[in-house]
XYZ file of C-alpha atoms in Angstrom:
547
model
C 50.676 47.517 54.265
C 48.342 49.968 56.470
C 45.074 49.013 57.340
C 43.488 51.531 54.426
C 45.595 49.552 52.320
C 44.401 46.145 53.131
C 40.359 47.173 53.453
C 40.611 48.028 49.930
C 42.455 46.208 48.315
C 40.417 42.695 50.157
C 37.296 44.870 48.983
C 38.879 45.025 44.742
C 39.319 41.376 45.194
C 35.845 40.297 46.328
C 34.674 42.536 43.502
C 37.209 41.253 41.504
C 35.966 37.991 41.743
C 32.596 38.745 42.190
C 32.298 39.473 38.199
C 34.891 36.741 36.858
C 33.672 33.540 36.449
C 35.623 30.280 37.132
C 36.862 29.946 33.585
C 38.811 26.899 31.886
C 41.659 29.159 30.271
C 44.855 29.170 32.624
C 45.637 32.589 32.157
C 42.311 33.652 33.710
C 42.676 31.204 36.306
C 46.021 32.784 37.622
C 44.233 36.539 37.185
C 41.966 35.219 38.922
C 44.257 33.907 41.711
C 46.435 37.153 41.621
C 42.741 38.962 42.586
C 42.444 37.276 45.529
C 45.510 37.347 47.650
C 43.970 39.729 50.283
C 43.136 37.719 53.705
C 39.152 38.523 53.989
C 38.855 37.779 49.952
C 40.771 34.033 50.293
C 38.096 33.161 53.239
C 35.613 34.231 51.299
C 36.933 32.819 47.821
C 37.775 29.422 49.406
C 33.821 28.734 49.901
C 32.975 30.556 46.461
C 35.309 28.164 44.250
C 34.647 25.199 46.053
C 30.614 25.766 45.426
C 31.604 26.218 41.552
C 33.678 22.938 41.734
C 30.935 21.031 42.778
C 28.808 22.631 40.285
C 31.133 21.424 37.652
C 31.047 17.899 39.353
C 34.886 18.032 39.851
C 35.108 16.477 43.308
C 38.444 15.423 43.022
C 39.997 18.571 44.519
C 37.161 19.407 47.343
C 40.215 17.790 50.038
C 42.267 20.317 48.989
C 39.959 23.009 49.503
C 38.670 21.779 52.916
C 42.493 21.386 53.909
C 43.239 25.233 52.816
C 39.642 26.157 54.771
C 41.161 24.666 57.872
C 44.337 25.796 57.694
C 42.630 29.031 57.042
C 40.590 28.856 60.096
C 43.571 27.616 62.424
C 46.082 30.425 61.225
C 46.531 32.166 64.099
C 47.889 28.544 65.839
C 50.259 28.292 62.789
C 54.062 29.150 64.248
C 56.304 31.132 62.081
C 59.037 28.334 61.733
C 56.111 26.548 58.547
C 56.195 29.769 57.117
C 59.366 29.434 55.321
C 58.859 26.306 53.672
C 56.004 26.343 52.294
C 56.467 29.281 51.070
C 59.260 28.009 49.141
C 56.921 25.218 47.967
C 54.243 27.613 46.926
C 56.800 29.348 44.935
C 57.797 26.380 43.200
C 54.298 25.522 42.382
C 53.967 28.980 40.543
C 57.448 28.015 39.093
C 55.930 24.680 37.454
C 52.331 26.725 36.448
C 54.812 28.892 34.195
C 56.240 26.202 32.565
C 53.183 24.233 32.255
C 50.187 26.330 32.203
C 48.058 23.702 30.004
C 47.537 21.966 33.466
C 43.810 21.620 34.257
C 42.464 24.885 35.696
C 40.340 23.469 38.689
C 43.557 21.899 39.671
C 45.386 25.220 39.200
C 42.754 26.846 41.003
C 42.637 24.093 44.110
C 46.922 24.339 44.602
C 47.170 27.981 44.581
C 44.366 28.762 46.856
C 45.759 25.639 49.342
C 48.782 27.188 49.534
C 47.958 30.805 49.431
C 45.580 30.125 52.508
C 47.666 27.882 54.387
C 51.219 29.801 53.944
C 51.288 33.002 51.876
C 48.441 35.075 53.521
C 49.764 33.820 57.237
C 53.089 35.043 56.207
C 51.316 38.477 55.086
C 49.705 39.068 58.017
C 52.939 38.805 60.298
C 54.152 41.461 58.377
C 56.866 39.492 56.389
C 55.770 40.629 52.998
C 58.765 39.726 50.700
C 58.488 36.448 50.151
C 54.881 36.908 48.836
C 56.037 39.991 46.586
C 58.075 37.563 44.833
C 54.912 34.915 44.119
C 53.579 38.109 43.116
C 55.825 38.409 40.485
C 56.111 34.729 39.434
C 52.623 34.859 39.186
C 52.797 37.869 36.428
C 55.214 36.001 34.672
C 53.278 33.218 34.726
C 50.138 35.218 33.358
C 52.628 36.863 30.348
C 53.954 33.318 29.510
C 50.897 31.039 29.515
C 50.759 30.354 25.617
C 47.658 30.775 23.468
C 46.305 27.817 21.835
C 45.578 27.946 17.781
C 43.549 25.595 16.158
C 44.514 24.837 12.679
C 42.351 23.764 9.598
C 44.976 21.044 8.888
C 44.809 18.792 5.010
C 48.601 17.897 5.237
C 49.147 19.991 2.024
C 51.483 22.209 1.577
C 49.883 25.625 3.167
C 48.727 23.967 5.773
C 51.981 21.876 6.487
C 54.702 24.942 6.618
C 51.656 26.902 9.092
C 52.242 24.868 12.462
C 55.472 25.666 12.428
C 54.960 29.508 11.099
C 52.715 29.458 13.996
C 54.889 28.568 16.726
C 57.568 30.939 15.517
C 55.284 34.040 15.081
C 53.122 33.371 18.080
C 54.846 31.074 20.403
C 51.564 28.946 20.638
C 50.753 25.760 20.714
C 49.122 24.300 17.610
C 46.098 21.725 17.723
C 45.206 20.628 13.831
C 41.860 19.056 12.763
C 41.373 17.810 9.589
C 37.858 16.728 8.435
C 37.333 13.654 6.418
C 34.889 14.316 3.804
C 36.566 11.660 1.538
C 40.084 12.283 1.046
C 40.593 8.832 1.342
C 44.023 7.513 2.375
C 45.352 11.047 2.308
C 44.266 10.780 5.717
C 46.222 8.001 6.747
C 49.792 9.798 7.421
C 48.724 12.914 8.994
C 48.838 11.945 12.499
C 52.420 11.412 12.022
C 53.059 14.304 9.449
C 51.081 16.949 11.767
C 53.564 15.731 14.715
C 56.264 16.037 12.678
C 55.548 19.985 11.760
C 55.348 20.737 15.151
C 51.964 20.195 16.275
C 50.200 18.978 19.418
C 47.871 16.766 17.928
C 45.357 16.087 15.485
C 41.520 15.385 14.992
C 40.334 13.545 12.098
C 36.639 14.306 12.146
C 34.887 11.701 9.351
C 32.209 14.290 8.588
C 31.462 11.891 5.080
C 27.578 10.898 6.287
C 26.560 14.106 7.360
C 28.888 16.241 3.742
C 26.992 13.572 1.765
C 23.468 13.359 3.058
C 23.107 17.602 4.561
C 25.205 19.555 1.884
C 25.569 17.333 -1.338
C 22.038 16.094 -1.657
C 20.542 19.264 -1.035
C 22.104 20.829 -3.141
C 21.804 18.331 -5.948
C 18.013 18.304 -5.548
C 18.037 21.993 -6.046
C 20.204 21.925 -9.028
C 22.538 24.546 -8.061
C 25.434 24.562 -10.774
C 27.735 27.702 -10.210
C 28.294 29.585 -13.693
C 26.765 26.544 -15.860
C 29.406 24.590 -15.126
C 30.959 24.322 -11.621
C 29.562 21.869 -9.360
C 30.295 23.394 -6.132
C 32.642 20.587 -4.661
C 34.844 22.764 -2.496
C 31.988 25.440 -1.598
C 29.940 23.323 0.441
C 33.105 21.762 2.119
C 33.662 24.398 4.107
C 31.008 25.268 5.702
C 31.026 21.865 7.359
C 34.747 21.763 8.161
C 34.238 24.838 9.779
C 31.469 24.216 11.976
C 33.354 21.383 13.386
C 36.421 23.704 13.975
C 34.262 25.951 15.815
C 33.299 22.801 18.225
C 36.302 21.683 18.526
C 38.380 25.028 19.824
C 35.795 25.242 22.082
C 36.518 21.733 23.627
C 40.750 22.566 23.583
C 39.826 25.974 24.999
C 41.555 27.668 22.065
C 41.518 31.311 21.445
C 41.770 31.506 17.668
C 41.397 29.336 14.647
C 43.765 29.377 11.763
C 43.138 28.528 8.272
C 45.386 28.454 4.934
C 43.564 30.369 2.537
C 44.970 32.738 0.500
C 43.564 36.054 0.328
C 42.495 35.654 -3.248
C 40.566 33.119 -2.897
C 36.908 32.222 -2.075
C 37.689 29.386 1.027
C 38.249 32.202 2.789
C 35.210 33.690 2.904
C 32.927 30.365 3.571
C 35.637 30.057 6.637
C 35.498 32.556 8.166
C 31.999 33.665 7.671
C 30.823 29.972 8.948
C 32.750 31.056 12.128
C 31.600 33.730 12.594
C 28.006 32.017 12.387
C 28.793 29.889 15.224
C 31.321 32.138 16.944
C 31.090 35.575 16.733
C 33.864 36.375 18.963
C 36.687 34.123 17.751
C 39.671 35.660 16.823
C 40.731 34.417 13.361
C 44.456 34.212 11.679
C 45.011 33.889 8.091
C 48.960 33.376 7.483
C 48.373 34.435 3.994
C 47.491 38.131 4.720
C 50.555 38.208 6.971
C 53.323 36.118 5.997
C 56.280 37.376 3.714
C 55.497 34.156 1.635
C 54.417 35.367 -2.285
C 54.673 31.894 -4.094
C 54.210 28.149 -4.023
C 57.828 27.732 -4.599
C 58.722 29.980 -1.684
C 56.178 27.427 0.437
C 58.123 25.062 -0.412
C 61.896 26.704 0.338
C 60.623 27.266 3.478
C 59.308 23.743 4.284
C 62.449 22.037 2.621
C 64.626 24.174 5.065
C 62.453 23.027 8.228
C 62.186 19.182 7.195
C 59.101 19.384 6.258
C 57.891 16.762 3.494
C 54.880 18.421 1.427
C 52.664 16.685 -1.312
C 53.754 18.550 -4.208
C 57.351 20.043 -6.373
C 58.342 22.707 -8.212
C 57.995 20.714 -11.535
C 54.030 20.481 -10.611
C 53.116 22.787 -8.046
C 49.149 22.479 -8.589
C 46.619 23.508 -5.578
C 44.399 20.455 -5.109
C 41.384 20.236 -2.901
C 39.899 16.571 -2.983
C 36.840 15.346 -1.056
C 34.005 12.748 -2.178
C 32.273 14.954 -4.698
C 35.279 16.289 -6.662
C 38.736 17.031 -6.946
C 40.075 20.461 -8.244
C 43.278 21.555 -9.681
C 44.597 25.161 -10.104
C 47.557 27.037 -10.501
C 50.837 26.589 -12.489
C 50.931 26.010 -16.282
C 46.689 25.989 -15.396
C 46.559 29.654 -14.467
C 46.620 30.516 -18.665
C 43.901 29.740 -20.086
C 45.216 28.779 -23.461
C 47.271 25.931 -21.836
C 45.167 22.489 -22.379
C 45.308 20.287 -18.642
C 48.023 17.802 -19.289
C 46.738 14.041 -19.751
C 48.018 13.172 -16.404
C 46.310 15.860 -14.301
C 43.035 13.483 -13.622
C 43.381 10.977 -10.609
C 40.038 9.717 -10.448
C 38.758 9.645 -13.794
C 40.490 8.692 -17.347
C 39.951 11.378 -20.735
C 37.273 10.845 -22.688
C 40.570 9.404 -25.199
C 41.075 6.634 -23.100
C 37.708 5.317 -21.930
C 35.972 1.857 -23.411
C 35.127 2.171 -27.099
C 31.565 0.370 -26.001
C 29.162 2.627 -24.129
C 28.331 1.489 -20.370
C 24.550 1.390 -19.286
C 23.905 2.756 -15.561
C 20.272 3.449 -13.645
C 19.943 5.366 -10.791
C 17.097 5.549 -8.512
C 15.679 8.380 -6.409
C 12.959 9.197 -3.855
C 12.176 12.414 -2.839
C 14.949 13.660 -5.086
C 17.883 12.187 -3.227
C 19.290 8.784 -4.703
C 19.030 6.194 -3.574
C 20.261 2.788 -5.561
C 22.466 2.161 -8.348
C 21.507 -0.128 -10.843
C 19.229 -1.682 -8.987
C 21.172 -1.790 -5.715
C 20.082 -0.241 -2.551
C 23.480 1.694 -0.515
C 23.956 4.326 1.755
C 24.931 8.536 0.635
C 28.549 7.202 0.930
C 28.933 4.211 -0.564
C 26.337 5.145 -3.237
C 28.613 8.435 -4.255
C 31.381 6.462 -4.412
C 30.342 3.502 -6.544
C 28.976 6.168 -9.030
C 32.341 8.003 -8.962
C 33.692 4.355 -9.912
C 31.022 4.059 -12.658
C 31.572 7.539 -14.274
C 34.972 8.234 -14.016
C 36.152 4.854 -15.909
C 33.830 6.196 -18.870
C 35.609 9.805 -19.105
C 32.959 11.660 -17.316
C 32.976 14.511 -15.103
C 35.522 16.794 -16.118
C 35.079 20.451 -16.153
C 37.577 22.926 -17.250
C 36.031 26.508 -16.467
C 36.947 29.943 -15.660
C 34.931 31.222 -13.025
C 34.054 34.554 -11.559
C 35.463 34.827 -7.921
C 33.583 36.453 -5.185
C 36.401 38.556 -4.315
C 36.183 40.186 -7.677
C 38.828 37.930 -10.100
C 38.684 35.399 -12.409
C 40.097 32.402 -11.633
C 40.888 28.881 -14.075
C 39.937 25.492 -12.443
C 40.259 22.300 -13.770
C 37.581 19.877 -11.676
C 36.467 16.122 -11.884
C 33.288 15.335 -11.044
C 32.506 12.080 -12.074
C 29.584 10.494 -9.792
C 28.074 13.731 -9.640
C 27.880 14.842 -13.274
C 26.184 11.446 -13.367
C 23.980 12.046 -10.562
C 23.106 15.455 -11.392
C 22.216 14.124 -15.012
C 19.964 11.312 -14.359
C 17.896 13.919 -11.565
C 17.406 16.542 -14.230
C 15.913 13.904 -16.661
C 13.751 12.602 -13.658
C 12.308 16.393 -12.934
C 11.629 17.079 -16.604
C 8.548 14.409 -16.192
C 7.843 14.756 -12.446
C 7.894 18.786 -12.310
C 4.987 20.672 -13.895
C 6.050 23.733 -16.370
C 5.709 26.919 -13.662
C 7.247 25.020 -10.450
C 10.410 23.660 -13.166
C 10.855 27.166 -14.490
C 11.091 28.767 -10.923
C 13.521 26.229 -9.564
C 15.743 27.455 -12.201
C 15.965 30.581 -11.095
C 16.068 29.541 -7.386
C 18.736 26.993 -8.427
C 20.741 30.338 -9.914
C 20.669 31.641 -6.571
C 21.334 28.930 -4.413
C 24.063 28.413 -6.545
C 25.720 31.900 -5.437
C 24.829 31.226 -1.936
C 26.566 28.348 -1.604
C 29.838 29.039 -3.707
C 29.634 32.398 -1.682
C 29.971 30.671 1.729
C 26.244 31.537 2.910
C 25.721 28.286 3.984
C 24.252 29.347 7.191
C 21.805 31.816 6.230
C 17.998 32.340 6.318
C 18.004 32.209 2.811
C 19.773 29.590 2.163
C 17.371 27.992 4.641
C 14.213 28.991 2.984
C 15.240 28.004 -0.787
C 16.012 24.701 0.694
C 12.851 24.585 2.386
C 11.097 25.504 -1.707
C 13.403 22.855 -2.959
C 12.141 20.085 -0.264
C 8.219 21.246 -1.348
C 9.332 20.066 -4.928
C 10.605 17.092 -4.751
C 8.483 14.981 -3.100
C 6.843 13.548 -6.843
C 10.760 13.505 -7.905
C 10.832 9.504 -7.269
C 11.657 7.030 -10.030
C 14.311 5.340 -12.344
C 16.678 6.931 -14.771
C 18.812 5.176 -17.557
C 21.746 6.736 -18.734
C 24.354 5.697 -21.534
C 28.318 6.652 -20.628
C 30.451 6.827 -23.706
C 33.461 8.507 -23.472
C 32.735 11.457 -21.817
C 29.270 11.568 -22.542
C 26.160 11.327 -20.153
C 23.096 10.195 -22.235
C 19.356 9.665 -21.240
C 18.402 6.424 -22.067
C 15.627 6.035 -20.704
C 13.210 7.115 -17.479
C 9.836 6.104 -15.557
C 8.380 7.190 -12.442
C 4.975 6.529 -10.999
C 4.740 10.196 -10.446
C 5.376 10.817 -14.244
C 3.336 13.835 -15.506
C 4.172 12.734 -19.286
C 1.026 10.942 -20.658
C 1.784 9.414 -23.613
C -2.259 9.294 -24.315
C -1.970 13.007 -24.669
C 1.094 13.812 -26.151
C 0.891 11.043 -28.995
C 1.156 12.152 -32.612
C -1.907 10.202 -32.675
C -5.728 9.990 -31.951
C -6.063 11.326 -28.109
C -9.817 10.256 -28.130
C -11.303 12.593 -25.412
C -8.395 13.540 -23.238
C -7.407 16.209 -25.977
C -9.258 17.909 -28.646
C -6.994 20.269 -31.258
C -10.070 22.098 -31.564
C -9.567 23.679 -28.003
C -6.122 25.659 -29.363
C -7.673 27.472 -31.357
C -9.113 29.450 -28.316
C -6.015 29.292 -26.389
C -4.196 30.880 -28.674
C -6.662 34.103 -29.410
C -6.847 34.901 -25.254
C -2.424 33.714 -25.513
C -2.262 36.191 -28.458
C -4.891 39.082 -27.427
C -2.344 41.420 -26.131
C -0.443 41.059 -29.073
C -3.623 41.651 -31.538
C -4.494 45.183 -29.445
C -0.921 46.301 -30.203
C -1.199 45.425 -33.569
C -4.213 47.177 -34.263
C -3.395 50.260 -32.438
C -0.082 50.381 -34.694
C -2.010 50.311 -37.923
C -4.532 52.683 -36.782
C -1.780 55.406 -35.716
C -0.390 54.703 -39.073
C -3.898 56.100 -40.788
């Protein structure tokens, strides 16, 4: 090249790197190493990345870098017989990056600058160029065939199962699934080997149980947010959490998108993606559903069948499940019409009213603050207290709700959902607020429970609204401490019974009887002519019109 040449192009590089950082992705490591094959930019470069190195406390590789500074600074005594070879090994080294560009990127970094600065660039400057256009080139190819990474929101069902490989075929990445473990139970158990199976790299289990229980389904229980009357919001605030974790972990495997298997008529979309974008604004996101040629569950399952994939479910029964601590829901097939009654072996943790004890069971809960706390009697933990009163409720037939709710995305849809410990739970803490809660504050949360509701079973987790009616909901249950009784009898949640030392009932007041000084009925007769005043003005400015 001519000197013109070689000032600017050693000036692009320096600039080059001057406004790239030392990232952790390989294919901006070998950009970055194409920038800076220019003889003045490597001395200078050499210094540069071994300073960031050290910042990142990776000394392992600072021998490699002092070994390509002094081969740098003893070029000129370097005789042309080395050049050659280690050339030749350089080459190969770009050779092996191509085929394995998952390697770790301050290694990368550390072998292509030794070599660059101890072979390529002499060879360069005695004008024997041809060997280096060739690293050139490897080093392009390198660039277009470093893979992407995906991560996957990974259950082991069947979406989610037939999308690693779907992946790799479509994108040619490589997939990294995380499933979070907000009580599936021993679903869980075979997915390390299932996720292998389909193709995948690996697979996180996050147990994200503590922090679904105590941060999602308590607050939200204290606030008394039931979606449409009915729905108890079991897969809404899932999500949200499952997502935030995804977010963490892509950043940890350094990968460039996250994939989930939501269908584009549903809501988990939404509470996805828009928890993403909460926590990572720029993350590119793929949704297989809004892409594929795929139309049905029994064309999911054709295509896992012909890959040797083993999925959860068959074309006699091809129901959508989503199961966690709180609930487990059921949609799809003979469920989408309405006038078809769930068929008696659709419940797995909970029996029909029909076929629950002909004597009623007797259960107390306790709560402080709103969240509870002990089961009759018996002091446990968020998990192990949801899950005893799942036990409880769902041998008595309770918990079931078969609704048809209005979708954010503008449909409605039929879901079948048991519910067992919380229907209980939520019971016994509505009994315990109707004597703790004065009149205006428990008329208000009603409304605020409408719209937390929406929030969450919108996917606005993560908003300042959200926030704030949490933060109301906190203010008002600090006197919500105390004991509830409840009968279960076949399907039935019934108050039998409640104290709390916060109690606003006083029975001194309220009795049919003499109330002494704490009540005189004389004083209603007031209350009711300032109550009714408005009403009386009306009244006689009606009859005086009508004069």
């Amino acid at each position: 090249m001519t000197a013109e040449e070689f000032r600017e192009n050693s000036q692009r590089s320096i600039d080059l790197f001057n406004t790239e950082k030392l990232s952790t992705d390989s294919t901006h490591v070998l950009k970055s190493a194409y920038c800076i094959l220019c003889i003045s930019a490597v001395a200078i470069c050499t210094e540069r990345v071994e300073a960031k190195l050290d910042a990142k406390e990776v000394y392992v590789w600072t021998s490699l870098l002092q070994s390509a500074r002094s081969v740098w600074r003893q070029r000129d005594g370097t005789s042309s017989s080395t050049v050659t070879p280690e050339v030749a090994i350089c080459t190969g080294r770009v050779e092996d990056l191509a085929s394995s560009p998952r390697k770790k990127s301050e290694k990368i970094y550390a072998d292509l600058l030794h070599f660059y600065s101890s072979c390529c660039i002499i060879h360069l400057v005695r004008q024997t160029d041809t060997k280096m256009m060739k690293i050139r080139m490897k080093i392009k190819e390198s660039i277009v065939m470093a893979k992407m990474r995906v991560l996957l929101a990974y259950s082991g069902g069947l979406d989610t199962s037939i999308i690693v490989p779907w992946l790799k075929e479509n994108y040619d990445c490589d997939v990294v699934c995380v499933a979070g473990d907000v009580g599936q139970g021993e679903e869980l158990e075979p997915l390390h080997e299932k996720a292998k199976k389909c193709g995948a790299e690996k697979l996180y289990i996050e147990d994200l149980r503590k922090e679904f229980v105590e941060d999602f389904i308590w607050p939200t229980l204290k606030a008394g947010a039931v979606y449409e009357g009915k729905y108890l919001l079991g897969t809404s605030f899932a999500r949200p959490l499952i997502a935030k974790r995804l977010v963490e972990i892509a950043h940890k495997e350094n990968c460039t998108a996250i994939c989930h298997g939501c269908t584009g008529k549903g809501n988990d979309q939404v509470r996805f993606e828009l928890t993403i974008k909460a926590f990572d604004p720029n993350m590119q996101i793929i949704a297989p559903w809004r892409i594929w040629d795929i139309k049905t569950r029994e064309e999911e399952i054709d295509y896992a069948e012909k890959r040797g994939i083993p999925v959860p479910v068959k074309k006699d029964r091809p129901y959508s499940m989503d199961r966690n601590i709180w609930h487990i829901s059921h949609e799809g097939a003979d469920l989408e019409d309405p006038w078809n009654e769930p068929p008696e072996d659709l419940l797995l943790t909970m029996v029909t009213p029909e076929k629950a004890p002909d004597q009623p069971e007797y259960v107390t809960v306790d709560f402080e603050k709103g969240v509870p706390v002990a089961i009759n009697g018996e002091k446990l933990d968020a998990v192990d207290l949801l899950t005893k009163a799942n036990e409880i409720a769902g041998r008595n037939g309770v918990g079931c709700a078969d609704l048809v709710e209005n979708r954010l995305v503008g449909m409605k849809s039929r879901g079948v959902y048991e519910t067992p410990g919380g229907t209980m739970l939520y019971a016994a803490h509505g009994i315990l607020e109707s004597i703790t809660l004065d009149r205006a504050t428990s008329h208000y949360k009603e409304l605020v429970a409408s719209k937390f509701a929406e929030l969450v079973y919108d996917g606005m987790w993560y908003t300042p609204l959200r926030e704030a009616l949490s933060a109301f909901v906190d203010s008002t249950q600090q006197a919500v401490n105390g004991t509830v009784k409840l009968k279960l009898y076949k399907g039935n949640c019934i108050n039998a019974g409640v104290k709390s030392p916060n109690s606003l009932y006083m029975e001194e007041i309220a009795t049919f009887g003499d109330s002494h000084d704490l009540y005189s009925h004389k004083d209603s007769a007031g209350f009711i002519n300032l109550l009714g005043l408005p009403l009386k003005v009306k009244a006689m400015v009606e009859q005086k019109n009508k004069k």
